[in-house]
PDB file of C-alpha atoms in Angstrom:
ATOM      1  CA  MET A   1       0.000   0.000   0.000  1.00  0.00           C
ATOM      2  CA  THR A   2       1.187   3.492  -0.706  1.00  0.00           C
ATOM      3  CA  GLY A   3       0.439   6.820   0.864  1.00  0.00           C
ATOM      4  CA  TYR A   4       1.481  10.387   0.111  1.00  0.00           C
ATOM      5  CA  THR A   5       1.129  13.641   1.992  1.00  0.00           C
ATOM      6  CA  PRO A   6       0.567  16.572   1.722  1.00  0.00           C
ATOM      7  CA  LEU A   7      -1.756  16.438  -1.243  1.00  0.00           C
ATOM      8  CA  SER A   8      -2.307  19.897  -2.693  1.00  0.00           C
ATOM      9  CA  SER A   9      -5.467  21.152  -4.284  1.00  0.00           C
ATOM     10  CA  TYR A  10      -5.202  23.802  -6.957  1.00  0.00           C
ATOM     11  CA  ALA A  11      -8.440  25.745  -6.846  1.00  0.00           C
ATOM     12  CA  HIS A  12      -8.734  28.821  -9.035  1.00  0.00           C
ATOM     13  CA  GLY A  13      -4.984  28.948  -9.603  1.00  0.00           C
ATOM     14  CA  LEU A  14      -4.184  29.214  -5.887  1.00  0.00           C
ATOM     15  CA  ASN A  15      -2.514  26.374  -4.070  1.00  0.00           C
ATOM     16  CA  ALA A  16      -3.267  25.714  -0.444  1.00  0.00           C
ATOM     17  CA  THR A  17      -0.179  25.993   1.714  1.00  0.00           C
ATOM     18  CA  ARG A  18      -0.162  23.883   4.838  1.00  0.00           C
ATOM     19  CA  LYS A  19       2.526  24.139   7.475  1.00  0.00           C
ATOM     20  CA  THR A  20       4.330  20.807   7.451  1.00  0.00           C
ATOM     21  CA  THR A  21       6.706  19.351   9.990  1.00  0.00           C
ATOM     22  CA  VAL A  22       8.289  15.922   9.977  1.00  0.00           C
ATOM     23  CA  LEU A  23       5.954  14.733  12.751  1.00  0.00           C
ATOM     24  CA  ASP A  24       2.863  16.027  10.931  1.00  0.00           C
ATOM     25  CA  VAL A  25       3.887  14.330   7.709  1.00  0.00           C
ATOM     26  CA  MET A  26       4.688  11.002   9.381  1.00  0.00           C
ATOM     27  CA  ARG A  27       1.432  11.089  11.364  1.00  0.00           C
ATOM     28  CA  ARG A  28      -0.631  11.911   8.248  1.00  0.00           C
ATOM     29  CA  LEU A  29       0.980   9.055   6.325  1.00  0.00           C
ATOM     30  CA  LEU A  30      -0.550   6.623   8.824  1.00  0.00           C
ATOM     31  CA  GLN A  31      -4.097   7.953   8.370  1.00  0.00           C
ATOM     32  CA  ALA A  32      -6.520   5.956   6.248  1.00  0.00           C
ATOM     33  CA  LYS A  33      -7.483   8.956   4.108  1.00  0.00           C
ATOM     34  CA  ASN A  34      -3.915   9.271   2.781  1.00  0.00           C
ATOM     35  CA  ILE A  35      -3.620   5.628   1.703  1.00  0.00           C
ATOM     36  CA  MET A  36      -3.770   5.338  -2.074  1.00  0.00           C
ATOM     37  CA  VAL A  37      -5.370   1.906  -2.339  1.00  0.00           C
ATOM     38  CA  SER A  38      -8.986   1.532  -3.260  1.00  0.00           C
ATOM     39  CA  SER A  39      -9.794  -1.366  -0.994  1.00  0.00           C
ATOM     40  CA  ASN A  40     -13.300  -0.088  -0.075  1.00  0.00           C
ATOM     41  CA  ILE A  41     -12.864  -0.857   3.587  1.00  0.00           C
ATOM     42  CA  ARG A  42     -14.468   1.034   6.391  1.00  0.00           C
ATOM     43  CA  GLU A  43     -12.464   3.256   8.734  1.00  0.00           C
ATOM     44  CA  GLN A  44     -13.036   0.829  11.602  1.00  0.00           C
ATOM     45  CA  GLU A  45     -11.613  -2.120   9.649  1.00  0.00           C
ATOM     46  CA  PHE A  46      -8.541  -0.073   8.770  1.00  0.00           C
ATOM     47  CA  GLU A  47      -8.011   0.826  12.426  1.00  0.00           C
ATOM     48  CA  GLU A  48      -8.244  -2.857  13.420  1.00  0.00           C
ATOM     49  CA  SER A  49      -5.742  -3.955  10.773  1.00  0.00           C
ATOM     50  CA  LYS A  50      -2.062  -4.335  11.542  1.00  0.00           C
ATOM     51  CA  TYR A  51       1.072  -3.180   9.766  1.00  0.00           C
ATOM     52  CA  ILE A  52       3.652  -5.762   8.771  1.00  0.00           C
ATOM     53  CA  SER A  53       6.318  -3.319   7.593  1.00  0.00           C
ATOM     54  CA  ILE A  54       6.576   0.401   6.804  1.00  0.00           C
ATOM     55  CA  LEU A  55       9.007   2.435   4.725  1.00  0.00           C
ATOM     56  CA  ASN A  56       8.644   6.217   4.830  1.00  0.00           C
ATOM     57  CA  VAL A  57      10.449   8.442   2.337  1.00  0.00           C
ATOM     58  CA  ILE A  58      10.639  11.973   3.730  1.00  0.00           C
ATOM     59  CA  GLN A  59      11.564  14.644   1.207  1.00  0.00           C
ATOM     60  CA  GLY A  60      12.644  18.163   2.074  1.00  0.00           C
ATOM     61  CA  ASN A  61      14.876  20.101   4.425  1.00  0.00           C
ATOM     62  CA  VAL A  62      14.934  17.557   7.240  1.00  0.00           C
ATOM     63  CA  ASP A  63      17.393  16.854  10.011  1.00  0.00           C
ATOM     64  CA  ALA A  64      17.954  13.279  11.235  1.00  0.00           C
ATOM     65  CA  PHE A  65      17.227  14.461  14.784  1.00  0.00           C
ATOM     66  CA  GLN A  66      13.729  15.566  13.708  1.00  0.00           C
ATOM     67  CA  VAL A  67      13.067  12.140  12.213  1.00  0.00           C
ATOM     68  CA  HIS A  68      14.265  10.382  15.375  1.00  0.00           C
ATOM     69  CA  LYS A  69      12.144  12.644  17.585  1.00  0.00           C
ATOM     70  CA  SER A  70       9.087  12.062  15.380  1.00  0.00           C
ATOM     71  CA  LEU A  71       9.534   8.282  15.538  1.00  0.00           C
ATOM     72  CA  GLN A  72       9.734   8.487  19.328  1.00  0.00           C
ATOM     73  CA  ARG A  73       6.508  10.495  19.555  1.00  0.00           C
ATOM     74  CA  ILE A  74       4.692   8.089  17.234  1.00  0.00           C
ATOM     75  CA  ARG A  75       5.783   5.136  19.384  1.00  0.00           C
ATOM     76  CA  GLU A  76       4.821   6.937  22.615  1.00  0.00           C
ATOM     77  CA  LYS A  77       1.328   7.748  21.326  1.00  0.00           C
ATOM     78  CA  ARG A  78       0.949   4.212  19.909  1.00  0.00           C
ATOM     79  CA  LEU A  79      -0.328   5.469  16.570  1.00  0.00           C
ATOM     80  CA  ILE A  80       0.763   2.292  14.782  1.00  0.00           C
ATOM     81  CA  ASN A  81      -0.640  -1.178  15.289  1.00  0.00           C
ATOM     82  CA  PHE A  82       2.038  -3.698  14.255  1.00  0.00           C
ATOM     83  CA  ILE A  83       1.768  -7.465  13.984  1.00  0.00           C
ATOM     84  CA  ASP A  84       2.622  -9.372  17.164  1.00  0.00           C
ATOM     85  CA  TRP A  85       5.126 -11.812  15.662  1.00  0.00           C
ATOM     86  CA  GLY A  86       7.435  -9.354  13.878  1.00  0.00           C
ATOM     87  CA  PRO A  87       9.626  -6.347  14.562  1.00  0.00           C
ATOM     88  CA  ALA A  88       7.743  -3.103  15.192  1.00  0.00           C
ATOM     89  CA  ASN A  89       9.845  -0.502  13.455  1.00  0.00           C
ATOM     90  CA  ILE A  90       9.501   2.058  10.691  1.00  0.00           C
ATOM     91  CA  GLN A  91      12.248   2.402   8.134  1.00  0.00           C
ATOM     92  CA  VAL A  92      12.794   6.050   7.173  1.00  0.00           C
ATOM     93  CA  VAL A  93      14.705   7.426   4.203  1.00  0.00           C
ATOM     94  CA  VAL A  94      15.453  11.144   4.025  1.00  0.00           C
ATOM     95  CA  SER A  95      15.950  12.798   0.641  1.00  0.00           C
ATOM     96  CA  ARG A  96      16.492  16.329  -0.578  1.00  0.00           C
ATOM     97  CA  LYS A  97      13.833  18.342  -2.331  1.00  0.00           C
ATOM     98  CA  SER A  98      13.798  17.985  -6.084  1.00  0.00           C
ATOM     99  CA  PRO A  99      15.033  21.071  -7.920  1.00  0.00           C
ATOM    100  CA  TYR A 100      12.700  20.209 -10.823  1.00  0.00           C
ATOM    101  CA  VAL A 101       9.411  20.035  -8.905  1.00  0.00           C
ATOM    102  CA  GLN A 102       8.076  23.205  -7.296  1.00  0.00           C
ATOM    103  CA  THR A 103       6.098  22.645  -4.100  1.00  0.00           C
ATOM    104  CA  SER A 104       4.774  24.995  -1.476  1.00  0.00           C
ATOM    105  CA  HIS A 105       5.539  22.517   1.300  1.00  0.00           C
ATOM    106  CA  ARG A 106       8.753  22.339   3.257  1.00  0.00           C
ATOM    107  CA  VAL A 107       8.420  18.596   3.907  1.00  0.00           C
ATOM    108  CA  SER A 108       6.519  15.889   2.053  1.00  0.00           C
ATOM    109  CA  GLY A 109       6.353  12.157   2.579  1.00  0.00           C
ATOM    110  CA  MET A 110       5.578   8.902   0.854  1.00  0.00           C
ATOM    111  CA  MET A 111       4.830   5.628   2.587  1.00  0.00           C
ATOM    112  CA  LEU A 112       5.186   2.079   1.309  1.00  0.00           C
ATOM    113  CA  ALA A 113       3.591  -0.366   3.704  1.00  0.00           C
ATOM    114  CA  ASN A 114       2.394  -3.928   4.048  1.00  0.00           C
ATOM    115  CA  ASN A 115      -0.880  -3.980   5.935  1.00  0.00           C
ATOM    116  CA  THR A 116      -3.282  -6.781   6.735  1.00  0.00           C
ATOM    117  CA  CYS A 117      -6.275  -4.771   5.427  1.00  0.00           C
ATOM    118  CA  ILE A 118      -5.139  -5.531   1.874  1.00  0.00           C
ATOM    119  CA  ARG A 119      -6.798  -8.939   2.284  1.00  0.00           C
ATOM    120  CA  HIS A 120     -10.140  -7.310   1.446  1.00  0.00           C
ATOM    121  CA  LEU A 121      -8.787  -6.258  -1.931  1.00  0.00           C
ATOM    122  CA  PHE A 122      -7.476  -9.769  -2.616  1.00  0.00           C
ATOM    123  CA  LYS A 123     -10.827 -11.307  -1.639  1.00  0.00           C
ATOM    124  CA  SER A 124     -12.566  -8.980  -4.070  1.00  0.00           C
ATOM    125  CA  CYS A 125     -10.160  -9.886  -6.901  1.00  0.00           C
ATOM    126  CA  LEU A 126     -10.636 -13.589  -6.253  1.00  0.00           C
ATOM    127  CA  SER A 127     -14.429 -13.307  -6.218  1.00  0.00           C
ATOM    128  CA  HIS A 128     -14.367 -11.424  -9.540  1.00  0.00           C
ATOM    129  CA  TYR A 129     -12.053 -14.084 -10.965  1.00  0.00           C
ATOM    130  CA  ASP A 130     -14.433 -16.833  -9.829  1.00  0.00           C
ATOM    131  CA  LYS A 131     -17.390 -15.102 -11.502  1.00  0.00           C
ATOM    132  CA  LEU A 132     -15.487 -14.785 -14.772  1.00  0.00           C
ATOM    133  CA  MET A 133     -14.372 -18.416 -14.640  1.00  0.00           C
ATOM    134  CA  ARG A 134     -17.921 -19.667 -13.982  1.00  0.00           C
ATOM    135  CA  ARG A 135     -19.099 -17.785 -17.073  1.00  0.00           C
ATOM    136  CA  LYS A 136     -15.989 -18.774 -19.035  1.00  0.00           C
ATOM    137  CA  ALA A 137     -15.722 -15.101 -20.002  1.00  0.00           C
ATOM    138  CA  PHE A 138     -12.832 -13.978 -22.217  1.00  0.00           C
ATOM    139  CA  LEU A 139     -11.324 -17.486 -22.333  1.00  0.00           C
ATOM    140  CA  ASP A 140     -11.994 -18.423 -25.948  1.00  0.00           C
ATOM    141  CA  GLN A 141      -8.562 -17.247 -27.161  1.00  0.00           C
ATOM    142  CA  TYR A 142      -6.703 -18.910 -24.295  1.00  0.00           C
ATOM    143  CA  GLU A 143      -8.439 -22.294 -24.467  1.00  0.00           C
ATOM    144  CA  LYS A 144      -6.744 -22.976 -27.786  1.00  0.00           C
ATOM    145  CA  TYR A 145      -3.419 -23.545 -26.002  1.00  0.00           C
ATOM    146  CA  ASP A 146      -2.731 -26.227 -23.385  1.00  0.00           C
ATOM    147  CA  MET A 147      -0.244 -24.163 -21.375  1.00  0.00           C
ATOM    148  CA  PHE A 148      -2.927 -21.548 -20.571  1.00  0.00           C
ATOM    149  CA  ARG A 149      -5.561 -24.141 -19.719  1.00  0.00           C
ATOM    150  CA  VAL A 150      -3.440 -25.472 -16.851  1.00  0.00           C
ATOM    151  CA  CYS A 151      -2.916 -21.949 -15.456  1.00  0.00           C
ATOM    152  CA  PHE A 152      -6.643 -21.334 -15.121  1.00  0.00           C
ATOM    153  CA  ILE A 153      -7.074 -24.547 -13.145  1.00  0.00           C
ATOM    154  CA  ILE A 154      -4.139 -23.935 -10.753  1.00  0.00           C
ATOM    155  CA  PHE A 155      -4.590 -20.185 -10.137  1.00  0.00           C
ATOM    156  CA  PRO A 156      -7.380 -20.266  -7.488  1.00  0.00           C
ATOM    157  CA  TYR A 157      -5.409 -22.727  -5.374  1.00  0.00           C
ATOM    158  CA  ILE A 158      -2.293 -20.553  -5.405  1.00  0.00           C
ATOM    159  CA  ILE A 159      -4.114 -17.590  -3.929  1.00  0.00           C
TER     160      ILE A 159
END
């Protein structure tokens, strides 16, 4: 799953400037509204899900001390729900601002994460696949070849 913050809206040629700190950016990356996966889950289900791993890429004029302090505050407030059987840490990469992209924000962030709420998206894909297979939709070109026929039989058991 990916997340990005701050998202800017350009209304009538004016861009909204929001004061951004490293802590604000890292906290916003963990919110469900900033996740860029259309899994159609409710807010409550997202809050109950658990993170497996997180990588944050923080871009801008950032000091390593600010990142460390932000990670401490996030741990103290228990904003992240990690799995019980794995390490509970966030990997953070700090990069400079791009000279080619103009932004009104001092700090921006991108998150790459593995979260257990993605299972809803996989269930949806598998149910759509089952419906298509029951109807034998779009298979006429593939049924001509034996190597594809085997793939359609094995696929549901792999997932």
